[in-house]
Amino acid sequence: MRKNRLEIITIILIFIFTLIISIILEPYIENLHERSLDYAQILAEIIAFVFILPQVIIQLSIISRREDVKSVFSGCIPFYLGYYLIILLILSLNCWENFSNSYWHNLIILFTYISAILLIFPYLFFLINKYSADVILRTERRNITNMIIKVSQLNNKDSNNRDPKILENEIMTAVRELRDYVIAYSERSYIFYVKGINALTETIEQSFKKGTQNIDNILIEIIEILINIGFRIENDASRLILVERVSELGLTMIKDQQNEARINLLVTRMINLLENMTINGSKAASSDTVKTLLKQIDNIVKKCIRNEPVIKIEFHLIAETYKRLCIYSMAKNYEMCARDAIENLSYLCIQSMKKIPEQASVNKICEAYKEIGVRGAEIRNEILCIQIMNRFINIIIEFKNRYPDNEIEACMASLLEFVAYFWHGWSNVPKMRIWLRKRLNRMKRENRIPHKKYFRVTQKILEVKSMMSSNIFSDFVDEYNGEQFTN
Amino acid sequence: MAKILWVEDEARDQLIEYIGPLMRDGHTIDIAEDASEGYIRLQENDYDVVIFDLLIKAGIDFEMEEKYPGLSLLKRLFGSNETKIIEIEKVMVFTVVNDKSIVDEIHDLGIQNIQFKERMEKIMLKRYVDEILKSK
């Protein structure tokens, strides 16, 4: 964009400058020898053909697909090229012959010749500029290749005999240097970007396998460096690669099964950083990126939960991540991603209830569902509201059946708060309110959870928690009971 | 309110429309995108209805020689030597594969409920599920 702006300003300046010179010279044109005009025209045409024709050929031909050739010539398109082509057309067709008025006739001749000659300077400027940029690019490529080799060597078996402190310092220095190049390449060279990301993730992977707990802070720093790259890059495809590569790294760590504490520390932090990068990156993440991240987190969760014994990571933080990704997806209108997040959250909750009850944090997950549900009701997304309602009730039933001695008040309060927003959000859609009523009644009939029993306690909880929710809930209770009465 | 497992790799995109009517009925629908995931989900949860597709991916932990991984999954679940982790009455095969020999193989496993996806209304899946739930 900056390059285009420079181009447009240059062209406008040349246009104005040429026009002024043409107006100044116009009274003197009669004194010029006719042959001088012929020479000027030939010169202008030669310049135009010599400099513009290769541009046109390169831009339109297959050669332009070659990155290096393209990068040299891409300095002056499309505005510059367009302007030059118009001048070339006027020159070739002698367009001034159409002007009977001698003032305009002379002005257009002067303007065309001067333009053709003057435009050569910015063209050369762009060309030299681009060429020197290409030389830098080549040098950088050599540097990045050397750096990748250096980082890989730090990971190979010879490094086992080195002092861990020195090795850690060497790794960090190499990684920081590599980071700057990876960021630079994220927008310029796909291959080098991917190579850089792979080198960084391999460093973490190898160091994790060989290292002890001492190295984990270093590894977290490298993960942060990786995510930092994600924050800075604007290209969503590059960010998607980062999400895939980093989460695969998480899976590798889990498969390695060295130490639960280390896995927990690294994987949880990694997921948290990935989520942060996706939601708060410089450019909004696409639905593909969000979907991929949700899928990868789901893979990590399944890997941990299905392991014998279960690898305990901070599942309540993962639940928070699902919640935030779901709300983000709703805000961006990525309905499929929101659906996936709701389903994943349900899986996480039910499986943790079954396999690691001490870590199940059902109340927190119910609170997360409530927040998602409130957002769903605000944006009035029918299918999401229905899905949340079903999953929410399912979790409460599971909780009640598994732990009959535990009180479900907190969960029911979250559910009923969501129900109040649901009721409020669909105030003018009787069909949805009827659905909601039927759903609650079925819960009462089939699962023996009488929702009305929890109205009073919910009201009390909401009075402390939020005035707005309390008012909405109070209106809901009045309308719900009133409508039922009139029905 | 039933718990449904749908072993189908296209359930999250091309076939998503079939899910809406089931959700409106209050059911929760878990989706397994490959045979391996389907098998694990069946071990993890009790489902009221399980819908199988035949043309799905095998998945990472599931080795099979069959052309149709869904059929391999059914054989693993309902083959003569296998311990049943799900009642056969809860099962429905929902597929585009309309090949007599394949249909016969499925029937031999004891599964009678086979429905073909061709030109089917979006509400039909819900109706088939209702029939299974009623027959329980």
Coordinates of C-alpha atoms in Angstrom, one line a residue:
Chain A
M1 CA 0.0 0.0 0.0
R2 CA 2.9 2.4 0.9
K3 CA 4.5 1.5 -2.4
N4 CA 1.3 2.3 -4.3
R5 CA 0.9 5.6 -2.5
L6 CA 4.4 6.6 -3.5
E7 CA 3.7 5.6 -7.1
I8 CA 0.5 7.6 -7.2
I9 CA 2.1 10.7 -5.7
T10 CA 5.1 10.5 -8.2
I11 CA 2.7 10.2 -11.1
I12 CA 0.6 13.1 -10.0
L13 CA 3.7 15.3 -9.4
I14 CA 5.0 14.4 -12.9
F15 CA 1.6 15.1 -14.4
I16 CA 1.5 18.6 -12.8
F17 CA 5.1 19.4 -13.4
T18 CA 4.8 18.3 -17.1
L19 CA 1.6 20.3 -17.5
I20 CA 3.2 23.5 -16.1
I21 CA 6.3 23.1 -18.4
S22 CA 4.0 22.5 -21.4
I23 CA 2.0 25.6 -20.7
I24 CA 5.1 27.7 -20.2
L25 CA 6.7 26.3 -23.4
E26 CA 3.6 26.4 -25.6
P27 CA 4.1 30.1 -26.8
Y28 CA 7.6 29.1 -28.0
I29 CA 6.6 26.0 -29.9
E30 CA 6.2 27.8 -33.3
N31 CA 9.9 28.8 -33.0
L32 CA 11.0 25.2 -32.7
H33 CA 12.3 23.6 -35.8
E34 CA 9.9 20.9 -37.1
R35 CA 12.8 18.4 -37.2
S36 CA 13.4 18.9 -33.4
L37 CA 9.8 17.8 -32.8
D38 CA 10.4 14.7 -35.0
Y39 CA 13.5 13.9 -33.0
A40 CA 11.7 14.4 -29.7
Q41 CA 8.9 12.1 -30.9
I42 CA 11.4 9.4 -31.9
L43 CA 13.2 9.7 -28.6
A44 CA 10.0 9.5 -26.7
E45 CA 8.9 6.5 -28.6
I46 CA 12.2 4.7 -28.2
I47 CA 12.1 5.3 -24.4
A48 CA 8.6 4.2 -24.2
F49 CA 9.2 1.0 -26.1
V50 CA 12.5 0.1 -24.5
F51 CA 11.2 0.6 -20.9
I52 CA 7.6 -0.2 -21.1
L53 CA 7.5 -3.1 -23.5
P54 CA 9.5 -5.5 -21.2
Q55 CA 7.3 -4.5 -18.3
V56 CA 4.2 -5.4 -20.2
I57 CA 5.7 -8.7 -21.5
I58 CA 6.9 -9.7 -18.0
Q59 CA 3.7 -8.7 -16.3
L60 CA 1.6 -10.6 -18.7
S61 CA 3.8 -13.6 -19.4
I62 CA 4.5 -16.8 -17.5
I63 CA 7.9 -15.4 -16.4
S64 CA 6.0 -13.1 -14.0
R65 CA 5.2 -16.2 -11.9
R66 CA 8.9 -16.4 -11.0
E67 CA 9.1 -14.7 -7.7
D68 CA 12.6 -13.1 -8.3
V69 CA 11.8 -11.7 -11.7
K70 CA 8.4 -10.4 -10.5
S71 CA 9.9 -8.8 -7.5
V72 CA 12.4 -6.8 -9.6
F73 CA 9.7 -5.5 -12.0
S74 CA 6.8 -5.1 -9.6
G75 CA 8.0 -1.7 -8.5
C76 CA 6.0 0.3 -11.0
I77 CA 2.7 -1.3 -11.5
P78 CA -0.2 -0.7 -12.1
F79 CA -0.5 3.1 -11.9
Y80 CA 2.8 4.0 -13.4
L81 CA 2.4 1.4 -16.2
G82 CA -1.1 2.7 -17.0
Y83 CA 0.0 6.2 -17.3
Y84 CA 3.0 5.3 -19.5
L85 CA 0.7 3.2 -21.7
I86 CA -1.6 6.1 -22.3
I87 CA 1.4 8.3 -23.3
L88 CA 2.6 5.5 -25.6
L89 CA -0.8 5.3 -27.2
I90 CA -1.0 9.1 -27.8
L91 CA 2.5 8.9 -29.3
S92 CA 1.8 6.0 -31.6
L93 CA -1.5 7.4 -32.9
N94 CA -0.4 11.0 -33.1
C95 CA -3.6 11.9 -31.3
W96 CA -2.8 15.7 -31.4
E97 CA -3.8 15.6 -35.1
N98 CA -7.4 15.6 -34.0
F99 CA -7.2 19.0 -32.3
S100 CA -7.9 21.8 -34.7
N101 CA -7.3 24.5 -32.0
S102 CA -3.6 25.2 -32.3
Y103 CA -3.2 25.9 -28.5
W104 CA -4.5 22.4 -27.5
H105 CA -2.6 20.9 -30.4
N106 CA 0.7 22.3 -29.3
L107 CA 0.0 21.6 -25.6
I108 CA -0.7 18.0 -26.1
I109 CA 2.4 17.5 -28.2
L110 CA 4.6 19.1 -25.6
F111 CA 2.8 17.3 -22.8
T112 CA 3.3 13.9 -24.4
Y113 CA 6.9 14.3 -25.3
I114 CA 7.9 15.7 -21.9
S115 CA 5.9 13.1 -20.1
A116 CA 7.6 10.3 -22.0
I117 CA 11.0 11.7 -21.3
L118 CA 10.4 12.6 -17.6
L119 CA 8.7 9.3 -16.7
I120 CA 11.9 7.5 -17.3
F121 CA 13.5 8.9 -14.1
P122 CA 10.9 7.5 -11.6
Y123 CA 10.9 4.3 -13.6
L124 CA 14.7 3.9 -13.2
F125 CA 14.3 4.9 -9.5
F126 CA 11.8 2.2 -8.9
L127 CA 13.8 -0.3 -10.8
I128 CA 17.1 0.4 -8.9
N129 CA 15.2 0.4 -5.6
K130 CA 13.6 -2.9 -6.4
Y131 CA 16.8 -4.4 -7.6
S132 CA 18.6 -3.4 -4.4
A133 CA 15.7 -4.8 -2.4
D134 CA 16.1 -8.1 -4.3
V135 CA 19.8 -8.2 -3.5
I136 CA 19.0 -7.7 0.2
L137 CA 16.4 -10.5 0.0
R138 CA 18.9 -12.9 -1.5
T139 CA 21.4 -12.0 1.3
E140 CA 18.7 -12.5 3.9
R141 CA 17.8 -15.9 2.5
R142 CA 21.4 -17.0 2.9
N143 CA 21.3 -15.7 6.5
I144 CA 18.0 -17.4 7.3
T145 CA 19.3 -20.7 5.9
N146 CA 22.4 -20.4 8.0
M147 CA 20.3 -19.6 11.1
I148 CA 18.0 -22.6 10.5
I149 CA 21.1 -24.8 10.3
K150 CA 22.5 -23.3 13.4
V151 CA 19.3 -23.8 15.4
S152 CA 19.0 -27.4 14.1
Q153 CA 22.6 -28.1 15.1
L154 CA 21.9 -26.8 18.6
N155 CA 19.3 -29.6 18.8
N156 CA 21.4 -32.5 17.6
K157 CA 23.1 -35.0 19.8
D158 CA 26.5 -33.2 20.1
S159 CA 24.8 -30.6 22.2
N160 CA 24.2 -33.2 24.9
N161 CA 27.7 -32.8 26.2
R162 CA 27.5 -29.0 26.5
D163 CA 26.9 -27.0 29.6
P164 CA 23.0 -26.6 29.8
K165 CA 23.3 -22.9 30.7
I166 CA 25.4 -22.1 27.7
L167 CA 23.2 -24.2 25.5
E168 CA 20.1 -22.4 26.7
N169 CA 21.7 -19.1 26.0
E170 CA 22.8 -20.2 22.6
I171 CA 19.3 -21.5 21.8
M172 CA 17.6 -18.3 22.9
T173 CA 20.0 -16.1 20.9
A174 CA 19.6 -18.1 17.8
V175 CA 15.8 -18.2 18.2
R176 CA 15.5 -14.5 18.7
E177 CA 17.6 -13.8 15.6
L178 CA 15.5 -16.3 13.7
R179 CA 12.2 -14.7 14.9
D180 CA 12.9 -11.4 13.2
Y181 CA 13.6 -13.1 9.9
V182 CA 10.5 -15.3 10.2
I183 CA 8.4 -12.2 10.8
A184 CA 10.0 -10.5 7.8
Y185 CA 9.3 -13.5 5.6
S186 CA 5.7 -14.0 6.7
E187 CA 4.6 -11.6 4.0
R188 CA 7.3 -12.1 1.5
S189 CA 8.3 -15.7 1.1
Y190 CA 6.0 -18.6 2.0
I191 CA 8.7 -21.3 1.8
F192 CA 11.1 -19.4 4.1
Y193 CA 8.3 -18.5 6.5
V194 CA 7.3 -22.2 6.9
K195 CA 11.0 -23.3 7.2
G196 CA 11.5 -20.7 9.9
I197 CA 8.4 -21.8 11.8
N198 CA 9.4 -25.4 11.5
A199 CA 12.9 -24.7 12.8
L200 CA 11.5 -22.9 15.8
T201 CA 9.0 -25.6 16.6
E202 CA 11.6 -28.3 16.2
T203 CA 13.8 -26.5 18.6
I204 CA 11.0 -26.6 21.2
E205 CA 10.3 -30.3 20.4
Q206 CA 13.9 -31.4 20.7
S207 CA 14.6 -29.3 23.7
F208 CA 11.4 -30.7 25.4
K209 CA 12.5 -34.2 24.8
K210 CA 16.0 -33.8 26.0
G211 CA 15.5 -31.1 28.5
T212 CA 14.4 -31.2 32.1
Q213 CA 12.0 -28.9 33.9
N214 CA 14.7 -26.2 33.9
I215 CA 14.5 -25.6 30.2
D216 CA 10.7 -25.2 30.3
N217 CA 10.8 -21.4 30.9
I218 CA 13.1 -21.1 27.8
L219 CA 10.6 -23.2 25.8
I220 CA 7.7 -21.1 27.0
E221 CA 9.7 -18.0 25.8
I222 CA 10.1 -19.6 22.4
I223 CA 6.4 -20.4 22.2
E224 CA 5.8 -16.8 23.1
I225 CA 8.1 -15.7 20.4
L226 CA 6.2 -17.9 17.9
I227 CA 2.9 -16.4 19.0
N228 CA 4.4 -13.0 18.9
I229 CA 5.0 -13.7 15.2
G230 CA 1.3 -14.6 14.9
F231 CA 0.4 -11.3 16.4
R232 CA 2.4 -9.3 14.0
I233 CA 1.6 -11.0 10.7
E234 CA -1.4 -9.9 8.8
N235 CA -1.6 -12.9 6.4
D236 CA -4.2 -15.3 7.7
A237 CA -2.9 -18.2 5.8
S238 CA 0.5 -17.8 7.5
R239 CA -1.3 -17.6 10.9
L240 CA -3.1 -20.8 10.1
I241 CA 0.2 -22.6 9.5
L242 CA 1.4 -21.3 12.9
V243 CA -1.8 -22.6 14.6
E244 CA -1.4 -26.0 13.0
R245 CA 2.4 -26.3 13.7
V246 CA 2.2 -25.1 17.3
S247 CA -0.7 -27.3 18.2
E248 CA 0.9 -30.3 16.6
L249 CA 3.8 -29.5 18.9
G250 CA 1.4 -29.8 21.8
L251 CA 0.3 -33.2 20.6
T252 CA 3.9 -34.4 20.3
M253 CA 4.6 -33.3 23.9
I254 CA 1.6 -35.3 25.1
K255 CA 2.6 -38.4 23.2
D256 CA 6.1 -38.1 24.7
Q257 CA 4.5 -38.5 28.1
Q258 CA 7.5 -37.4 30.1
N259 CA 6.2 -35.4 32.9
E260 CA 2.6 -34.4 33.5
A261 CA 3.6 -31.1 35.2
R262 CA 5.8 -30.1 32.2
I263 CA 3.1 -31.0 29.7
N264 CA 0.5 -29.1 31.7
L265 CA 2.7 -26.0 31.9
L266 CA 3.6 -25.9 28.2
V267 CA 0.4 -27.2 26.6
T268 CA -1.9 -25.0 28.6
R269 CA 0.2 -21.9 28.0
M270 CA 0.5 -22.8 24.4
I271 CA -3.3 -23.0 23.9
N272 CA -3.8 -19.8 25.8
L273 CA -1.3 -18.0 23.6
L274 CA -2.8 -19.4 20.4
E275 CA -6.3 -18.3 21.5
N276 CA -5.0 -14.9 22.3
M277 CA -3.3 -14.6 19.0
T278 CA -6.4 -15.7 17.1
I279 CA -8.7 -13.3 18.9
N280 CA -6.5 -10.3 19.4
G281 CA -4.2 -10.5 16.3
S282 CA -3.5 -7.5 14.2
K283 CA -6.0 -8.8 11.7
A284 CA -9.2 -10.7 12.4
A285 CA -8.7 -14.5 12.1
S286 CA -10.7 -16.2 9.4
S287 CA -13.3 -18.9 10.1
D288 CA -10.7 -21.5 8.8
T289 CA -8.2 -20.4 11.4
V290 CA -10.7 -20.5 14.2
K291 CA -12.1 -23.9 13.1
T292 CA -8.5 -25.3 12.9
L293 CA -7.6 -24.0 16.3
L294 CA -10.8 -25.5 17.8
K295 CA -10.1 -28.8 16.1
Q296 CA -6.5 -28.9 17.3
I297 CA -7.5 -28.0 20.9
D298 CA -10.1 -30.8 20.7
N299 CA -7.4 -33.2 19.6
I300 CA -5.2 -32.2 22.5
V301 CA -8.0 -32.5 25.0
K302 CA -9.0 -36.0 23.7
K303 CA -5.3 -37.1 23.7
C304 CA -5.1 -36.1 27.4
I305 CA -8.4 -37.5 28.5
R306 CA -8.1 -40.7 26.6
N307 CA -4.7 -41.4 27.9
E308 CA -4.3 -44.1 30.7
P309 CA -3.9 -42.5 33.2
V310 CA -5.5 -39.2 32.2
I311 CA -2.9 -36.5 31.6
K312 CA -4.2 -33.7 33.8
I313 CA -3.8 -30.3 32.1
E314 CA -5.7 -27.2 33.3
F315 CA -9.0 -28.2 31.7
H316 CA -10.8 -25.3 33.3
L317 CA -8.5 -22.9 31.4
I318 CA -9.2 -24.8 28.2
A319 CA -13.0 -24.4 28.9
E320 CA -12.4 -20.7 29.1
T321 CA -10.6 -20.8 25.8
Y322 CA -13.5 -22.6 24.2
K323 CA -15.9 -20.0 25.6
R324 CA -13.9 -17.0 24.3
L325 CA -13.4 -18.7 20.9
C326 CA -17.2 -19.3 20.8
I327 CA -18.1 -15.7 21.7
Y328 CA -15.5 -14.5 19.1
S329 CA -17.0 -16.8 16.5
M330 CA -20.5 -15.5 17.2
A331 CA -19.3 -11.9 16.9
K332 CA -17.7 -12.7 13.6
N333 CA -20.7 -14.7 12.4
Y334 CA -18.7 -17.9 12.1
E335 CA -21.7 -20.1 13.1
M336 CA -20.0 -23.4 12.4
C337 CA -17.1 -22.5 14.6
A338 CA -19.4 -21.5 17.4
R339 CA -21.3 -24.8 17.1
D340 CA -17.9 -26.7 17.2
A341 CA -16.9 -24.8 20.4
I342 CA -20.2 -25.6 22.1
E343 CA -19.8 -29.3 21.3
N344 CA -16.2 -29.4 22.3
L345 CA -17.0 -27.7 25.6
S346 CA -19.7 -30.3 26.3
Y347 CA -17.3 -33.2 25.6
L348 CA -14.6 -31.7 27.9
C349 CA -17.1 -31.3 30.7
I350 CA -18.8 -34.7 30.5
Q351 CA -15.5 -36.6 30.0
S352 CA -13.8 -34.8 32.9
M353 CA -16.8 -35.6 35.1
K354 CA -16.3 -39.2 34.2
K355 CA -12.6 -39.5 34.4
I356 CA -11.3 -36.8 36.6
P357 CA -14.2 -35.6 38.8
E358 CA -11.8 -33.6 41.0
Q359 CA -11.0 -31.4 38.0
A360 CA -14.4 -31.3 36.4
S361 CA -15.3 -27.7 37.3
V362 CA -18.9 -28.2 36.2
N363 CA -20.0 -24.9 37.8
K364 CA -17.4 -23.0 35.8
I365 CA -18.4 -24.7 32.6
C366 CA -22.1 -24.0 33.3
E367 CA -21.1 -20.3 33.8
A368 CA -19.3 -20.5 30.5
Y369 CA -22.4 -21.9 28.8
K370 CA -24.4 -19.2 30.3
E371 CA -22.1 -16.5 28.9
I372 CA -22.2 -18.1 25.5
G373 CA -25.9 -18.5 25.7
V374 CA -26.5 -14.9 26.6
R375 CA -24.5 -13.8 23.6
G376 CA -26.4 -16.2 21.4
A377 CA -29.7 -14.8 22.7
E378 CA -28.4 -11.2 22.0
I379 CA -27.6 -12.0 18.4
R380 CA -30.8 -14.0 18.2
N381 CA -29.2 -17.1 16.6
E382 CA -31.9 -19.7 16.9
I383 CA -29.9 -22.8 16.3
L384 CA -27.1 -21.8 18.6
C385 CA -29.5 -21.0 21.4
I386 CA -31.2 -24.4 21.0
Q387 CA -27.8 -26.2 20.9
I388 CA -26.6 -24.4 24.0
M389 CA -29.9 -25.2 25.8
N390 CA -29.7 -28.9 25.0
R391 CA -26.0 -29.2 25.9
F392 CA -26.5 -27.2 29.1
I393 CA -29.3 -29.4 30.3
N394 CA -27.4 -32.5 29.3
I395 CA -24.5 -31.5 31.5
I396 CA -26.8 -30.8 34.5
I397 CA -28.4 -34.2 34.0
E398 CA -25.1 -35.9 33.9
F399 CA -23.9 -34.0 36.9
K400 CA -27.0 -34.8 38.9
N401 CA -26.9 -38.5 37.9
R402 CA -23.2 -38.9 38.7
Y403 CA -23.1 -37.0 41.9
P404 CA -26.6 -37.2 43.4
D405 CA -25.3 -35.8 46.7
N406 CA -24.0 -32.7 45.1
E407 CA -26.2 -29.6 44.9
I408 CA -27.0 -28.4 41.4
E409 CA -28.2 -24.9 42.5
A410 CA -25.3 -23.0 41.0
C411 CA -25.6 -24.8 37.7
M412 CA -29.4 -24.3 37.6
A413 CA -28.9 -20.6 38.4
S414 CA -26.6 -20.3 35.4
L415 CA -29.1 -22.2 33.2
L416 CA -32.0 -20.1 34.3
E417 CA -30.1 -16.9 33.8
F418 CA -29.5 -18.0 30.3
V419 CA -33.2 -19.0 30.0
A420 CA -34.2 -15.5 31.0
Y421 CA -32.0 -14.0 28.3
F422 CA -33.3 -16.5 25.8
W423 CA -36.9 -15.6 26.8
H424 CA -36.1 -11.9 26.6
G425 CA -34.3 -12.2 23.3
W426 CA -37.2 -14.0 21.6
S427 CA -39.9 -11.8 23.1
N428 CA -41.7 -11.4 19.8
V429 CA -41.2 -14.9 18.5
P430 CA -43.8 -17.1 20.3
K431 CA -42.6 -20.2 18.5
M432 CA -39.2 -20.0 20.3
R433 CA -40.8 -19.2 23.7
I434 CA -43.1 -22.3 23.3
W435 CA -40.0 -24.4 22.4
L436 CA -38.2 -23.1 25.5
R437 CA -41.2 -23.9 27.8
K438 CA -41.6 -27.4 26.3
R439 CA -37.9 -28.0 26.8
L440 CA -37.9 -27.0 30.4
N441 CA -41.1 -29.1 31.0
R442 CA -39.4 -32.1 29.4
M443 CA -36.5 -31.7 31.7
K444 CA -38.9 -31.7 34.7
R445 CA -40.8 -34.7 33.4
E446 CA -38.1 -36.9 32.1
N447 CA -35.2 -36.0 34.3
R448 CA -36.9 -34.9 37.4
I449 CA -35.4 -31.5 37.5
P450 CA -38.2 -29.1 38.3
H451 CA -36.9 -25.8 37.0
K452 CA -39.4 -23.7 39.0
K453 CA -38.0 -24.9 42.2
Y454 CA -34.8 -23.0 41.4
F455 CA -36.4 -19.6 40.5
R456 CA -36.1 -18.2 44.0
V457 CA -32.5 -19.2 44.5
T458 CA -31.5 -17.9 41.1
Q459 CA -33.2 -14.6 41.8
K460 CA -31.1 -14.3 45.0
I461 CA -27.9 -15.2 43.3
L462 CA -28.5 -12.7 40.5
E463 CA -29.4 -9.9 42.9
V464 CA -25.9 -10.1 44.3
K465 CA -24.2 -10.7 40.9
S466 CA -25.8 -8.4 38.4
M467 CA -28.7 -5.9 38.6
M468 CA -29.4 -6.2 34.9
S469 CA -29.6 -10.0 34.9
S470 CA -31.7 -9.8 38.1
N471 CA -34.2 -7.5 36.4
I472 CA -34.3 -9.6 33.2
F473 CA -34.8 -12.7 35.3
S474 CA -37.5 -11.2 37.4
D475 CA -39.4 -10.1 34.2
F476 CA -39.0 -13.6 32.9
V477 CA -40.4 -15.3 36.0
D478 CA -43.4 -12.9 35.9
E479 CA -44.1 -13.5 32.2
Y480 CA -43.4 -17.2 32.4
N481 CA -45.8 -17.8 35.3
G482 CA -48.3 -15.3 33.9
E483 CA -48.3 -16.8 30.4
Q484 CA -48.7 -20.2 31.9
F485 CA -51.6 -19.0 33.9
T486 CA -53.4 -17.5 30.9
N487 CA -52.6 -20.6 28.9
Chain B
M1 CA -34.4 -36.1 24.7
A2 CA -31.9 -38.6 23.3
K3 CA -28.2 -38.8 22.9
I4 CA -27.3 -39.4 19.3
L5 CA -23.9 -40.3 17.8
W6 CA -23.5 -39.6 14.1
V7 CA -20.5 -41.2 12.6
E8 CA -20.2 -39.1 9.5
D9 CA -17.4 -37.0 8.0
E10 CA -19.7 -34.5 6.3
A11 CA -22.0 -33.9 9.2
R12 CA -20.4 -30.6 10.0
D13 CA -20.7 -29.1 6.5
Q14 CA -22.7 -30.7 3.6
L15 CA -25.1 -32.5 5.9
I16 CA -25.5 -29.9 8.6
E17 CA -29.1 -29.2 7.7
Y18 CA -30.1 -32.7 9.0
I19 CA -29.0 -31.7 12.5
G20 CA -31.4 -28.7 13.0
P21 CA -34.6 -30.7 13.3
L22 CA -33.0 -33.2 15.7
M23 CA -31.7 -30.3 17.9
R24 CA -35.2 -28.7 17.9
D25 CA -36.5 -32.0 19.3
G26 CA -34.1 -31.5 22.3
H27 CA -31.6 -34.2 21.3
T28 CA -27.8 -33.8 21.7
I29 CA -25.9 -34.9 18.6
D30 CA -22.2 -35.9 18.9
I31 CA -20.3 -36.1 15.7
A32 CA -17.5 -38.6 15.0
E33 CA -15.7 -37.7 11.8
D34 CA -14.0 -41.0 11.3
A35 CA -14.3 -44.7 12.2
S36 CA -11.7 -44.5 14.9
E37 CA -13.4 -41.6 16.7
G38 CA -16.8 -43.3 16.3
Y39 CA -15.4 -46.4 18.0
I40 CA -13.9 -44.5 20.9
R41 CA -17.0 -42.4 21.4
L42 CA -19.1 -45.5 21.6
Q43 CA -16.9 -46.8 24.4
E44 CA -16.9 -43.4 26.2
N45 CA -20.7 -42.8 26.2
D46 CA -24.1 -44.5 26.1
Y47 CA -26.1 -43.4 23.1
D48 CA -29.8 -43.8 22.4
V49 CA -29.3 -43.8 18.7
V50 CA -26.2 -44.3 16.6
I51 CA -26.1 -43.4 12.9
F52 CA -23.3 -44.8 10.7
D53 CA -22.1 -43.7 7.3
L54 CA -20.0 -46.2 5.3
L55 CA -17.8 -43.8 3.3
I56 CA -15.8 -42.2 6.1
K57 CA -12.1 -41.9 6.9
A58 CA -10.5 -44.7 9.0
G59 CA -8.9 -42.4 11.5
I60 CA -5.5 -42.8 13.2
D61 CA -6.0 -45.7 15.5
F62 CA -8.2 -47.8 13.3
E63 CA -6.6 -50.3 10.9
M64 CA -8.9 -51.8 8.3
E65 CA -8.7 -53.5 4.9
E66 CA -12.2 -52.7 3.8
K67 CA -13.1 -50.2 1.0
Y68 CA -15.7 -48.8 3.3
P69 CA -14.3 -47.9 6.8
G70 CA -17.8 -47.5 8.1
L71 CA -18.5 -51.2 7.3
S72 CA -15.3 -52.2 9.1
L73 CA -16.5 -50.3 12.1
L74 CA -19.8 -52.1 12.0
K75 CA -18.0 -55.5 11.7
R76 CA -15.9 -54.6 14.7
L77 CA -18.9 -53.7 16.7
F78 CA -21.3 -56.4 15.6
G79 CA -19.1 -59.2 14.3
S80 CA -19.9 -62.6 15.8
N81 CA -16.8 -62.6 18.1
E82 CA -17.2 -59.1 19.3
T83 CA -18.5 -57.9 22.7
K84 CA -21.5 -55.7 22.0
I85 CA -21.1 -52.2 23.3
I86 CA -24.3 -51.0 21.7
E87 CA -27.7 -52.7 21.1
I88 CA -28.3 -53.4 17.4
E89 CA -31.9 -51.9 17.6
K90 CA -30.3 -48.4 18.3
V91 CA -28.3 -48.5 15.0
M92 CA -29.1 -47.1 11.7
V93 CA -26.9 -47.0 8.6
F94 CA -27.3 -43.8 6.6
T95 CA -25.3 -43.8 3.4
V96 CA -25.2 -43.2 -0.3
V97 CA -23.7 -46.6 -0.9
N98 CA -26.6 -48.6 -2.5
D99 CA -24.7 -51.8 -3.4
K100 CA -26.6 -55.0 -2.9
S101 CA -23.6 -57.0 -1.7
I102 CA -22.8 -54.3 0.9
V103 CA -26.4 -54.2 2.0
D104 CA -26.4 -58.0 2.4
E105 CA -23.2 -57.8 4.5
I106 CA -24.9 -55.2 6.8
H107 CA -28.0 -57.4 7.1
D108 CA -25.8 -60.4 7.9
L109 CA -24.5 -58.4 10.9
G110 CA -28.1 -58.1 12.1
I111 CA -28.6 -54.5 11.2
Q112 CA -31.9 -54.0 9.3
N113 CA -32.2 -50.3 9.4
I114 CA -30.5 -49.0 6.3
Q115 CA -31.5 -45.7 4.8
F116 CA -30.1 -44.1 1.7
K117 CA -29.3 -40.4 1.5
E118 CA -30.4 -39.9 -2.1
R119 CA -32.9 -37.1 -2.6
M120 CA -33.9 -37.2 1.0
E121 CA -35.7 -34.3 2.8
K122 CA -33.9 -32.7 5.6
I123 CA -36.6 -33.7 8.1
M124 CA -36.3 -37.4 7.2
L125 CA -33.3 -38.1 9.4
K126 CA -35.3 -36.9 12.4
R127 CA -38.2 -39.1 11.4
Y128 CA -35.9 -42.2 11.3
V129 CA -34.5 -41.3 14.7
D130 CA -38.0 -40.9 16.1
E131 CA -38.9 -44.4 14.8
I132 CA -35.9 -45.9 16.5
L133 CA -36.7 -44.1 19.8
K134 CA -40.3 -45.2 19.6
S135 CA -39.4 -48.8 19.0
K136 CA -37.3 -48.9 22.2

